[in-house]
Tab-separated table of C-alpha atoms and ligand atoms in Angstrom:
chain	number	residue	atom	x	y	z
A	28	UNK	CA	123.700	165.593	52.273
A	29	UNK	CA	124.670	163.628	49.370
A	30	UNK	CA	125.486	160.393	51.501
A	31	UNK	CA	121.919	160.624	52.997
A	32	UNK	CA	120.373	161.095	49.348
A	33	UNK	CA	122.128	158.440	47.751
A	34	UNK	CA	121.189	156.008	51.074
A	35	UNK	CA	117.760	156.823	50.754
A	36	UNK	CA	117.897	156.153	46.698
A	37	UNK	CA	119.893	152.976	47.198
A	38	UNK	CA	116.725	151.532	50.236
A	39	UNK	CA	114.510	153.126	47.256
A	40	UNK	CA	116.350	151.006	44.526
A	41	UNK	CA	116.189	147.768	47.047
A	42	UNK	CA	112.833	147.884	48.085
A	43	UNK	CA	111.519	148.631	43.801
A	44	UNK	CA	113.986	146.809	41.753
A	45	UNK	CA	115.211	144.176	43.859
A	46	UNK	CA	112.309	142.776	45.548
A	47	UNK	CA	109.954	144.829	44.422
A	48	UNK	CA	107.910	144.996	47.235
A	49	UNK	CA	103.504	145.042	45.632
A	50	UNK	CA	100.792	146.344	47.368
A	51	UNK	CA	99.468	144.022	50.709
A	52	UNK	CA	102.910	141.878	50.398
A	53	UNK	CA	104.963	140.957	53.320
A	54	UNK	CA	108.674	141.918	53.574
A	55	UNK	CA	111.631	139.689	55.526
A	56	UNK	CA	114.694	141.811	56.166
A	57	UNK	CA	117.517	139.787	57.232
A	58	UNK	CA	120.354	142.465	58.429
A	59	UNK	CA	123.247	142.853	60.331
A	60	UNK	CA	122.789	145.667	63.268
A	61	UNK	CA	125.227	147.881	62.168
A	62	UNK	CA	123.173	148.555	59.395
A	63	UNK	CA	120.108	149.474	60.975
A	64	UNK	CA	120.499	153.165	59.768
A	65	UNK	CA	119.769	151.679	56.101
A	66	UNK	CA	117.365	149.033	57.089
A	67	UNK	CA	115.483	151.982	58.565
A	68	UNK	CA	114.949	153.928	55.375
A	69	UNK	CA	114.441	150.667	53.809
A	70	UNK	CA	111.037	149.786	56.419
A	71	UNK	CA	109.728	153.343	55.136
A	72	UNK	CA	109.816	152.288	51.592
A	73	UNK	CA	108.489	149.339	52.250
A	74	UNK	CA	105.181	150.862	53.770
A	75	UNK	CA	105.386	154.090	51.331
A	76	UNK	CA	104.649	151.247	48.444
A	77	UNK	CA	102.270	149.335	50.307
A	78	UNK	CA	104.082	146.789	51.956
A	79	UNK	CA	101.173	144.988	54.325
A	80	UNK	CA	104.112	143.988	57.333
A	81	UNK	CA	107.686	144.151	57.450
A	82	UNK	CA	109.500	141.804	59.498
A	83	UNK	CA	113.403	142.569	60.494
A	84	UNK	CA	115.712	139.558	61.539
A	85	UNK	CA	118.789	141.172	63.284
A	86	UNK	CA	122.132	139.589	63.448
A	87	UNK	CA	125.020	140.988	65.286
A	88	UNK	CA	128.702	138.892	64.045
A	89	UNK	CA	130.334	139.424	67.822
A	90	UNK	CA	127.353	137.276	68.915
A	91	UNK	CA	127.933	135.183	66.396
A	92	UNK	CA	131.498	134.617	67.045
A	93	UNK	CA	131.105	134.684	71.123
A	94	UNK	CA	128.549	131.720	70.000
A	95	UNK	CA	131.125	129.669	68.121
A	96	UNK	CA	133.916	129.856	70.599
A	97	UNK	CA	131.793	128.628	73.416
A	98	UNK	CA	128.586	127.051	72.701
A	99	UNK	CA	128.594	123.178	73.211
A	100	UNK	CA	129.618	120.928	70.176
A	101	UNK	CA	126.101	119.845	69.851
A	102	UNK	CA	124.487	123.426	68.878
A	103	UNK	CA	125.979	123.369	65.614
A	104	UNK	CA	125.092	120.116	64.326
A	105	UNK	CA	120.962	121.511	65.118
A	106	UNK	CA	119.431	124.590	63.343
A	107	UNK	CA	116.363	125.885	65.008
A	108	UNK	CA	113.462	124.446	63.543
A	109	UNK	CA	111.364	127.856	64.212
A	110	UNK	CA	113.498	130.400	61.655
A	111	UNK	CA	113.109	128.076	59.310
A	112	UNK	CA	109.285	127.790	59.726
A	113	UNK	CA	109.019	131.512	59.684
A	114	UNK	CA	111.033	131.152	56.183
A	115	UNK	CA	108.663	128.856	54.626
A	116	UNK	CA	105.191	130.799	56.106
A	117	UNK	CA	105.761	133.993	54.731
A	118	UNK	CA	107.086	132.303	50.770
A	119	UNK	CA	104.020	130.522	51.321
A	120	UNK	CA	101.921	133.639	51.789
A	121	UNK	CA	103.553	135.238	49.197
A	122	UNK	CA	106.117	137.185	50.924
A	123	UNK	CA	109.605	138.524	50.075
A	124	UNK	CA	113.095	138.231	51.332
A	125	UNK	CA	115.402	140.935	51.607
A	126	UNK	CA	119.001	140.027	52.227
A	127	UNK	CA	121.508	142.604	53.966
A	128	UNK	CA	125.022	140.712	53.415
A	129	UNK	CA	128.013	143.182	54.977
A	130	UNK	CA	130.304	139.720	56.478
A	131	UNK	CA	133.398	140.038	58.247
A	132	UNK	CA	135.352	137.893	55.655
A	133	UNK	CA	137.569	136.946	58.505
A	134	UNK	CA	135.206	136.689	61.216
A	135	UNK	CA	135.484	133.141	62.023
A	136	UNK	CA	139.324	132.566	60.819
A	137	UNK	CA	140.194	130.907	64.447
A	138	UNK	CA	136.928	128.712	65.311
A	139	UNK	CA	136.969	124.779	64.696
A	140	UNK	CA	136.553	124.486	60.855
A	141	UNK	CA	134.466	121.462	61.574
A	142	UNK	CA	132.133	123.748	64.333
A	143	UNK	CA	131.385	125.689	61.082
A	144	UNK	CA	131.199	122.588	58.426
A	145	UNK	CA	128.259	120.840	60.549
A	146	UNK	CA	126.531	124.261	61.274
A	147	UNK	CA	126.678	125.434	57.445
A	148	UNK	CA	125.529	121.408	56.889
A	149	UNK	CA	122.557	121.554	59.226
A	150	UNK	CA	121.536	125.113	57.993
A	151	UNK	CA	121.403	123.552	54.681
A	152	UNK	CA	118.942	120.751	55.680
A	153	UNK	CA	116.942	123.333	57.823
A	154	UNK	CA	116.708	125.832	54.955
A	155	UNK	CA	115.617	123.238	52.071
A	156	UNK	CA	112.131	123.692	51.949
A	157	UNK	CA	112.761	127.519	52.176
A	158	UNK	CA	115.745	127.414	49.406
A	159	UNK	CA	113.124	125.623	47.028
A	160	UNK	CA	111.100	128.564	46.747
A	161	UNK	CA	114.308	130.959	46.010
A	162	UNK	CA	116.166	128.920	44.117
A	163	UNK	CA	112.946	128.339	41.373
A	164	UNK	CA	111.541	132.456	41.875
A	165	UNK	CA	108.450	131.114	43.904
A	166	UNK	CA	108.858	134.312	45.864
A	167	UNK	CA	111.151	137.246	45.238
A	168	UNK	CA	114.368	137.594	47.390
A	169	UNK	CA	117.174	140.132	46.581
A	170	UNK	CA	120.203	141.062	48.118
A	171	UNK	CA	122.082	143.948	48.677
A	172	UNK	CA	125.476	144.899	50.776
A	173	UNK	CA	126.154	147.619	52.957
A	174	UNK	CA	129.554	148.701	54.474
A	175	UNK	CA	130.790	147.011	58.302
A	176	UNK	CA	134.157	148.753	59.584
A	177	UNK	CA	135.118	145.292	59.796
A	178	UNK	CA	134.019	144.202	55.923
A	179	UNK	CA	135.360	147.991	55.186
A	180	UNK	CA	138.858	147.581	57.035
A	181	UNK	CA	139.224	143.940	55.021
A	182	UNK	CA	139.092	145.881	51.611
A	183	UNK	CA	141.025	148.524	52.436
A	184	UNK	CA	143.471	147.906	55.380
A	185	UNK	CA	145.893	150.949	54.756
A	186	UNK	CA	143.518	153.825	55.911
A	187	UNK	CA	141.302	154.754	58.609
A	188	UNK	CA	138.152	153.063	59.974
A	189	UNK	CA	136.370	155.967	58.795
A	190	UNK	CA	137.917	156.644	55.286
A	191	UNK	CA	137.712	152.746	54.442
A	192	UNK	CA	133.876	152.677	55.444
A	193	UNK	CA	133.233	155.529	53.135
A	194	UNK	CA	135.400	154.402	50.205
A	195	UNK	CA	133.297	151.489	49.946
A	196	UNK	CA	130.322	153.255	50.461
A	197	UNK	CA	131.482	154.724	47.271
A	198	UNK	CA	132.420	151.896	45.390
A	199	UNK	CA	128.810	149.720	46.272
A	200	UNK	CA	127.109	153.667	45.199
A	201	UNK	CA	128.630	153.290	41.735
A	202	UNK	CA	128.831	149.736	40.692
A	203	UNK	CA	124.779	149.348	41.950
A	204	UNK	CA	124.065	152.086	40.062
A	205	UNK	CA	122.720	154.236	42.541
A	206	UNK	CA	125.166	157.876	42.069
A	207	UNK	CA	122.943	158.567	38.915
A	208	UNK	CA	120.231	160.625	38.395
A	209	UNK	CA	117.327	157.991	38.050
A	210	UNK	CA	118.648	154.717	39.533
A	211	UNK	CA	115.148	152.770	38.491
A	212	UNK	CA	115.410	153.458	35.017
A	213	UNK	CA	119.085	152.980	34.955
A	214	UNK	CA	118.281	149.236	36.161
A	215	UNK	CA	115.411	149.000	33.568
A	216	UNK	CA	118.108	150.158	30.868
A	217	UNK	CA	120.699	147.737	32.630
A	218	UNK	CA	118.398	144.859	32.825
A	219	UNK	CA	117.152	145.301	29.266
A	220	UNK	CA	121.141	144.986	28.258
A	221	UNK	CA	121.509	142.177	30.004
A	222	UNK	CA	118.958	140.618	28.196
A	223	UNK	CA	120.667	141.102	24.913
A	224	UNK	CA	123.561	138.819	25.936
A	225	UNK	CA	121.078	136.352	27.222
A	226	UNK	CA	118.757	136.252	24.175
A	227	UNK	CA	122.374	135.631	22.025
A	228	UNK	CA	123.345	132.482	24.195
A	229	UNK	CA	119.940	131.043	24.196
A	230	UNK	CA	118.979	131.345	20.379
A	231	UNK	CA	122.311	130.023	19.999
A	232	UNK	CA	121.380	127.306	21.971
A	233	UNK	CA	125.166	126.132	22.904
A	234	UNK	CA	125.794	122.111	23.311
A	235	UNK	CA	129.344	123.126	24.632
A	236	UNK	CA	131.222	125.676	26.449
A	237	UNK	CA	135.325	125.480	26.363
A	238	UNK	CA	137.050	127.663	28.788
A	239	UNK	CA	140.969	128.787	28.150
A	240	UNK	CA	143.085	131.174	29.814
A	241	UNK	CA	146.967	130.800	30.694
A	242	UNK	CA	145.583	127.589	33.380
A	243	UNK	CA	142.331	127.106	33.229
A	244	UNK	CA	141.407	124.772	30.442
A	245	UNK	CA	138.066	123.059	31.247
A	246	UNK	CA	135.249	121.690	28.656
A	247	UNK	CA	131.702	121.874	29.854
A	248	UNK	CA	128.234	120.431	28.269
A	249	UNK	CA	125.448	122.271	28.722
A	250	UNK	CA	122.078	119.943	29.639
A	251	UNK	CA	119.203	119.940	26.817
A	252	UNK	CA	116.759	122.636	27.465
A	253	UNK	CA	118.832	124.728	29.271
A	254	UNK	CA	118.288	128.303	29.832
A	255	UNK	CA	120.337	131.172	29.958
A	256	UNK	CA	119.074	133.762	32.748
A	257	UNK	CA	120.202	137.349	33.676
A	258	UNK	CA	118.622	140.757	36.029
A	259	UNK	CA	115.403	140.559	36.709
A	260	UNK	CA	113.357	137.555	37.473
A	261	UNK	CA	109.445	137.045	37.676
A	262	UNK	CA	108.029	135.625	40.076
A	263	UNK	CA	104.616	133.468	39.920
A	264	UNK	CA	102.477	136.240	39.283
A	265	UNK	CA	104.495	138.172	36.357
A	266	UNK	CA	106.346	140.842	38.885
A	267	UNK	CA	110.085	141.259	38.193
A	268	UNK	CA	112.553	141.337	40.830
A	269	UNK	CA	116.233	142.095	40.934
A	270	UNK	CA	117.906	139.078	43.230
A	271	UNK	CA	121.191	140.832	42.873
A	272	UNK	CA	122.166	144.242	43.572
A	273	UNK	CA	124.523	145.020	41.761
A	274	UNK	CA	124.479	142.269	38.880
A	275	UNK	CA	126.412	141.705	35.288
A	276	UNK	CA	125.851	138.353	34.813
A	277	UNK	CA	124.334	135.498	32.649
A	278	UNK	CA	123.858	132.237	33.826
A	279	UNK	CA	122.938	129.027	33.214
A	280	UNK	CA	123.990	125.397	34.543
A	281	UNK	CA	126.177	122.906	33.282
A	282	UNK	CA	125.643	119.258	33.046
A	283	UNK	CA	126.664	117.783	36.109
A	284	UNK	CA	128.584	114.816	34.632
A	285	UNK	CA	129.697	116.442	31.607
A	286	UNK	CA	132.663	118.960	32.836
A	287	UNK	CA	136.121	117.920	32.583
A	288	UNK	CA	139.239	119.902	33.247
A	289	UNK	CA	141.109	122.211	35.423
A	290	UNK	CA	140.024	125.140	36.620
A	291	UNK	CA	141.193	128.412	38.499
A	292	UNK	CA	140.341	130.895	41.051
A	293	UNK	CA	141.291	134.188	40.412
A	294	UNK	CA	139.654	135.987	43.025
A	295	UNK	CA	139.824	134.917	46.753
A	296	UNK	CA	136.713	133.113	47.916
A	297	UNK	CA	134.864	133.915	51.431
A	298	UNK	CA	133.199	130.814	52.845
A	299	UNK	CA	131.949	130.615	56.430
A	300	UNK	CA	134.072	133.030	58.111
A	301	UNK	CA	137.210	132.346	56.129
A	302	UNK	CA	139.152	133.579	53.154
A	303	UNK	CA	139.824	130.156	50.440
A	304	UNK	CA	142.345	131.976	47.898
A	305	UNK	CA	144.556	130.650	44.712
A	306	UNK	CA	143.145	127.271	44.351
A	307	UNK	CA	142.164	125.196	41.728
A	308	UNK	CA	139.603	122.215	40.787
A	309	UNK	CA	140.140	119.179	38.513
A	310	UNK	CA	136.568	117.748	36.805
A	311	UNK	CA	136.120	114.125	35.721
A	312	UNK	CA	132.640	113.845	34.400
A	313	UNK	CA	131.715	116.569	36.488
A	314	UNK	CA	132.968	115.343	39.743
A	315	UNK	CA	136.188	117.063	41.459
A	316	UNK	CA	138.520	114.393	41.574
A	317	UNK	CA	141.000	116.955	42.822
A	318	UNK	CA	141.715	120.241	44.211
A	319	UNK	CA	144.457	122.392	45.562
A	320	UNK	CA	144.497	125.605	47.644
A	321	UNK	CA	147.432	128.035	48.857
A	322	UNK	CA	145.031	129.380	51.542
A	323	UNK	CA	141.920	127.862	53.284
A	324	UNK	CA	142.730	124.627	51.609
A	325	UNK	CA	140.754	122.602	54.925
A	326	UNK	CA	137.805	125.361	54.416
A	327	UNK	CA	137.541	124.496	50.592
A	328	UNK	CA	137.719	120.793	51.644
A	329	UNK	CA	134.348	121.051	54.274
A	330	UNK	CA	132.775	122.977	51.304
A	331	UNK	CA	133.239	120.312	48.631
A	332	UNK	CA	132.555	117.012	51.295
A	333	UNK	CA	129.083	118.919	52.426
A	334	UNK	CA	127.644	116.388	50.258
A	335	UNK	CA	127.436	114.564	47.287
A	336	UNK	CA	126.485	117.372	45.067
A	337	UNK	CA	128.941	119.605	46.670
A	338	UNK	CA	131.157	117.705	44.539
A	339	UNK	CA	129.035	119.014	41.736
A	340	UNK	CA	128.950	122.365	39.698
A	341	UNK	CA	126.105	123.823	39.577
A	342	UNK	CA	126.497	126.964	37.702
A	343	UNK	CA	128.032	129.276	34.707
A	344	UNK	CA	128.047	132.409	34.746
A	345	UNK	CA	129.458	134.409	32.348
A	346	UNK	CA	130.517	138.244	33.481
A	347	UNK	CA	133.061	140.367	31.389
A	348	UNK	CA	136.073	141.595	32.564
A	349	UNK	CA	134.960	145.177	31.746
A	350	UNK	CA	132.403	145.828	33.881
A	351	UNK	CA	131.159	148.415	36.711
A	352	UNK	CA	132.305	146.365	39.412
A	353	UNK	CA	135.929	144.964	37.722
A	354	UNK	CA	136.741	148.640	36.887
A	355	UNK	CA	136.814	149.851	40.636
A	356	UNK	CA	139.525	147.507	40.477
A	357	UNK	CA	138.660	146.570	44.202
A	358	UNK	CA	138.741	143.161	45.505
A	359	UNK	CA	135.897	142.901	47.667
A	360	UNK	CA	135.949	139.884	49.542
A	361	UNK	CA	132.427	139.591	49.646
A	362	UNK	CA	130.833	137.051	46.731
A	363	UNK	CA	127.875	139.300	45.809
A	364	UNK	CA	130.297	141.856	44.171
A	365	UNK	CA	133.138	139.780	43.271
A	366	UNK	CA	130.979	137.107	41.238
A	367	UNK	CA	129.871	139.870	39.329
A	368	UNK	CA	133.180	141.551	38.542
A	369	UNK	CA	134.287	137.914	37.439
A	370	UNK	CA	132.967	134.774	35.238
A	371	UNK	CA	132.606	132.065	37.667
A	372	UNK	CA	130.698	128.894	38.559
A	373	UNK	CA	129.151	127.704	41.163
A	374	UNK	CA	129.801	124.365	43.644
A	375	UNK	CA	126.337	123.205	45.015
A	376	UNK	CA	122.872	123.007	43.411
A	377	UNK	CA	121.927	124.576	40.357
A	378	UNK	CA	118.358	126.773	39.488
A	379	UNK	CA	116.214	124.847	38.158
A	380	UNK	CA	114.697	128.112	36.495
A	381	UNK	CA	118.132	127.471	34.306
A	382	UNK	CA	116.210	124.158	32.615
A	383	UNK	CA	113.103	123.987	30.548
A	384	UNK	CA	110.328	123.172	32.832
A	385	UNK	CA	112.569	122.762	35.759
A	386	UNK	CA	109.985	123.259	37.945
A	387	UNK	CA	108.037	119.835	37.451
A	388	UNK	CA	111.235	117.752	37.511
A	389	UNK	CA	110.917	115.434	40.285
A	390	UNK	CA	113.901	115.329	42.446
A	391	UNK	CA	114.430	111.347	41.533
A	392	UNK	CA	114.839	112.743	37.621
A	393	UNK	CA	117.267	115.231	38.177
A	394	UNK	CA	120.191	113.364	37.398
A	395	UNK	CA	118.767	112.083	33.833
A	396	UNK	CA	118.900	115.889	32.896
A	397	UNK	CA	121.767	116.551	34.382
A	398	UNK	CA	121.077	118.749	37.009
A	399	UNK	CA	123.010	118.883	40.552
A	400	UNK	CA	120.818	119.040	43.974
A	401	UNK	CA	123.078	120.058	46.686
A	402	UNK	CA	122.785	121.789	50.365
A	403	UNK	CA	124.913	124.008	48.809
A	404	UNK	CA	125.666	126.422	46.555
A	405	UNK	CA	128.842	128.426	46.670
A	406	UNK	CA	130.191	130.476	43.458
A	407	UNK	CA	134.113	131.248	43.097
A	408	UNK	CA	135.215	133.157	40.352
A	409	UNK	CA	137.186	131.978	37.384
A	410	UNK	CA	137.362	135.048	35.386
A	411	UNK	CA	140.318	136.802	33.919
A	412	UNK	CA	141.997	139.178	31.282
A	413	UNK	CA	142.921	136.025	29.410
A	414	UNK	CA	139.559	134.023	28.997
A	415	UNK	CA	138.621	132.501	25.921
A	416	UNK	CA	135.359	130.843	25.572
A	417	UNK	CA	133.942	129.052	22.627
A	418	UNK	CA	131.036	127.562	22.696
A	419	UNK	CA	129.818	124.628	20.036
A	420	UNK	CA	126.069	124.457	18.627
A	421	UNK	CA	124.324	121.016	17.966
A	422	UNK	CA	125.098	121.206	14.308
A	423	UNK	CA	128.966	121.952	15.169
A	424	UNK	CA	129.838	125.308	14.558
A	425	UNK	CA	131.591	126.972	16.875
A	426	UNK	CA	131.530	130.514	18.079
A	427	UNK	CA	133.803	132.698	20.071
A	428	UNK	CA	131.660	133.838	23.396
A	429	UNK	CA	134.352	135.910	25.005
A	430	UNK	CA	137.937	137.136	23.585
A	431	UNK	CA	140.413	138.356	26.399
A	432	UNK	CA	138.168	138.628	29.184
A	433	UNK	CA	135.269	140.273	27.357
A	434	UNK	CA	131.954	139.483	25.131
A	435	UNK	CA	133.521	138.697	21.571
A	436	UNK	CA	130.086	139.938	20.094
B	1	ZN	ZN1	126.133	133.661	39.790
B	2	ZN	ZN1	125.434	131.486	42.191
């Protein structure tokens, strides 16, 4: 009985806080098919809060994989022009996106790395015109995880199907906030936390950001006019939305040829089908000029050749080490909730919501303010019990940001 409740106030949750679905709006779900149970409950409060027409995209990953292992070469250099059509007509009409993401991290672990390269490439050029609209909050998108046996046996490998399944069933209940009472208002309260941090860093206005733990030790600048985001987001007409369910961070970009250093994973990474784990990037003026990996090292290589910017950062996010999600203690091998149990950054394009007036910067421009356009955008997660982060204003005083893993103020 409580599993149903808490299922129904978790669809609740995604349907009001993270896309926050208005009256006469259309609704994209893009879901797995094991989760069709949630994605039903979901469709019903959609249409409870006036949702004018969902739409449901299934996906099913044995199809997927079947697809890799024996479609011809040629399929995965082509993405169909049609899904991404349907992308682009409903964000033009004003409609949302809802995101179920519940991968298999290991689901394509013995396909062609290259077979998965050139489709993630040509998914990427498909999906621009779409991505444009997310990545500035032209329409609201969100998404939110729900437990596969194969996600759920990846987390926790020594117990049953069943007990894994419902373990992280409990974990995703507690870090997205959804066991309490009154999950809507504990977002409101959450986001309105959030915001503290993020009003902080942006009246502070930081020129730098230097990282330090026992190996990472990276200097970053941050681009004039940036700005610090966190929670909710508004779209063109005012309406909040929650892109990530769960969330702790605060982001912002960094210059794109002003990073230099090394830095660390500290969580493993799940890219296309495949775990990338204990690796490490060196920045010269922004570009990796080298990298290393003890695992998926040929993955993280496709990743950071996808394209010029893909040599890029384009994100910093800054997440404490005491958090919701880092005190389950769980890793979970899926990006949504290990970003947020973890400072990271991001490889790939940054949000141009981060930059004053980001909006009307023509794409010629965007390397004069420091800003990194990519196919791409992939975040890995640096954090760790040993961060220190200072940051330096324009007028060169410097403040501690985080001591030992956690907000020093
Ligand atoms: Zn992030
Ligand atoms: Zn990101």
């Amino acid at each position: 009985m409580d599993f149903e409740r808490n299922l129904d106030k978790y669809a609740e949750l995604a349907v009001k806080v993270g896309v926050n679905i208005q009256p006469g709006q259309e609704l994209l779900v893009r879901s797995p098919i094991e989760c069709a149970p949630f994605v039903r409950k979901v469709v019903k409060h959609a249409y409870d809060t006036g949702a004018k027409n969902v739409y449901i995209e299934w996906s099913d990953e044995e199809c997927t994989l079947i697809r890799y292992l024996n479609a011809p070469e040629e399929v995965f250099n082509e993405y169909p022009k049609w899904t991404a059509d349907q992308y682009v007509d409903i964000a033009k009409k004003g409609g949302a996106f809802l995101s179920i993401h519940a991968a298999n991290p290991d689901l394509l672990k013995d396909v062609d790395p290259q077979r998965v390269a050139n489709y993630q490439k040509a998914s990427g050029l498909a999906l621009k015109e779409w991505r444009s609209y997310t990545l500035s909050d032209k329409c609201k998108w969100s998404i939110v995880s729900i437990p596969t046996e194969a996600w759920a046996k990846k987390v926790f490998p020594d117990v049953s199907s069943e007990e894994a399944i419902d373990k992280l069933w409990e974990a995703i209940f507690k870090c997205s906030r959804v066991d309490g009472q009154d999950p809507i208002e504990a977002w409101n309260k959450h986001n309105e936390d959030l915001k503290l941090r993020m009003d902080f860093l942006n009246n502070k206005n930081f020129k730098t950001l230097k990282f330090k733990s026992e190996k990472t030790d990276l200097t970053m600048e941050l681009p004039e006019g940036h700005i610090w985001l966190s929670g909710a987001s508004v779209d063109p007409n005012g309406v909040k939305f929650n892109p990530n369910i769960p969330t702790e961070e605060v982001f912002c970009l960094p210059h794109k040829f002003k990073v230099n250093g090394i830095v660390y994973s500290t969580k493993p990474l799940v890219y296309g089908g495949n775990v990338i784990d204990n690796f490490s990037l060196t920045f010269k003026d922004g570009r990796i000029v080298e990298f290393t990996a003890e695992k998926g090292y040929d993955t993280l290589e496709k990743l950071i050749s996808t394209d010029e910017g893909s040599h890029y950062l384009g994100e910093v996010a800054l997440v404490p080490f005491k958090s919701p999600i880092s005190d389950t203690n769980i890793v979970f091998f899926n990006t949504l909730y290990d970003e947020n149990a973890s400072c990271h950054f991001a490889i790939g394009s940054a949000y141009k919501t981060c930059i004053k007036d980001g909006d009307n910067i023509k794409d010629e421009d965007l390397d004069k303010y420091g800003i990194n356009d990519s196919l791409t955008h992939v975040d890995f997660m640096i954090g760790s019990p040993d961060m220190n982060i200072i940051g330096e204003t324009y007028n060169g005083e410097t403040i501690q940001i985080f001591k030992d893993g956690n907000w020093a103020f």
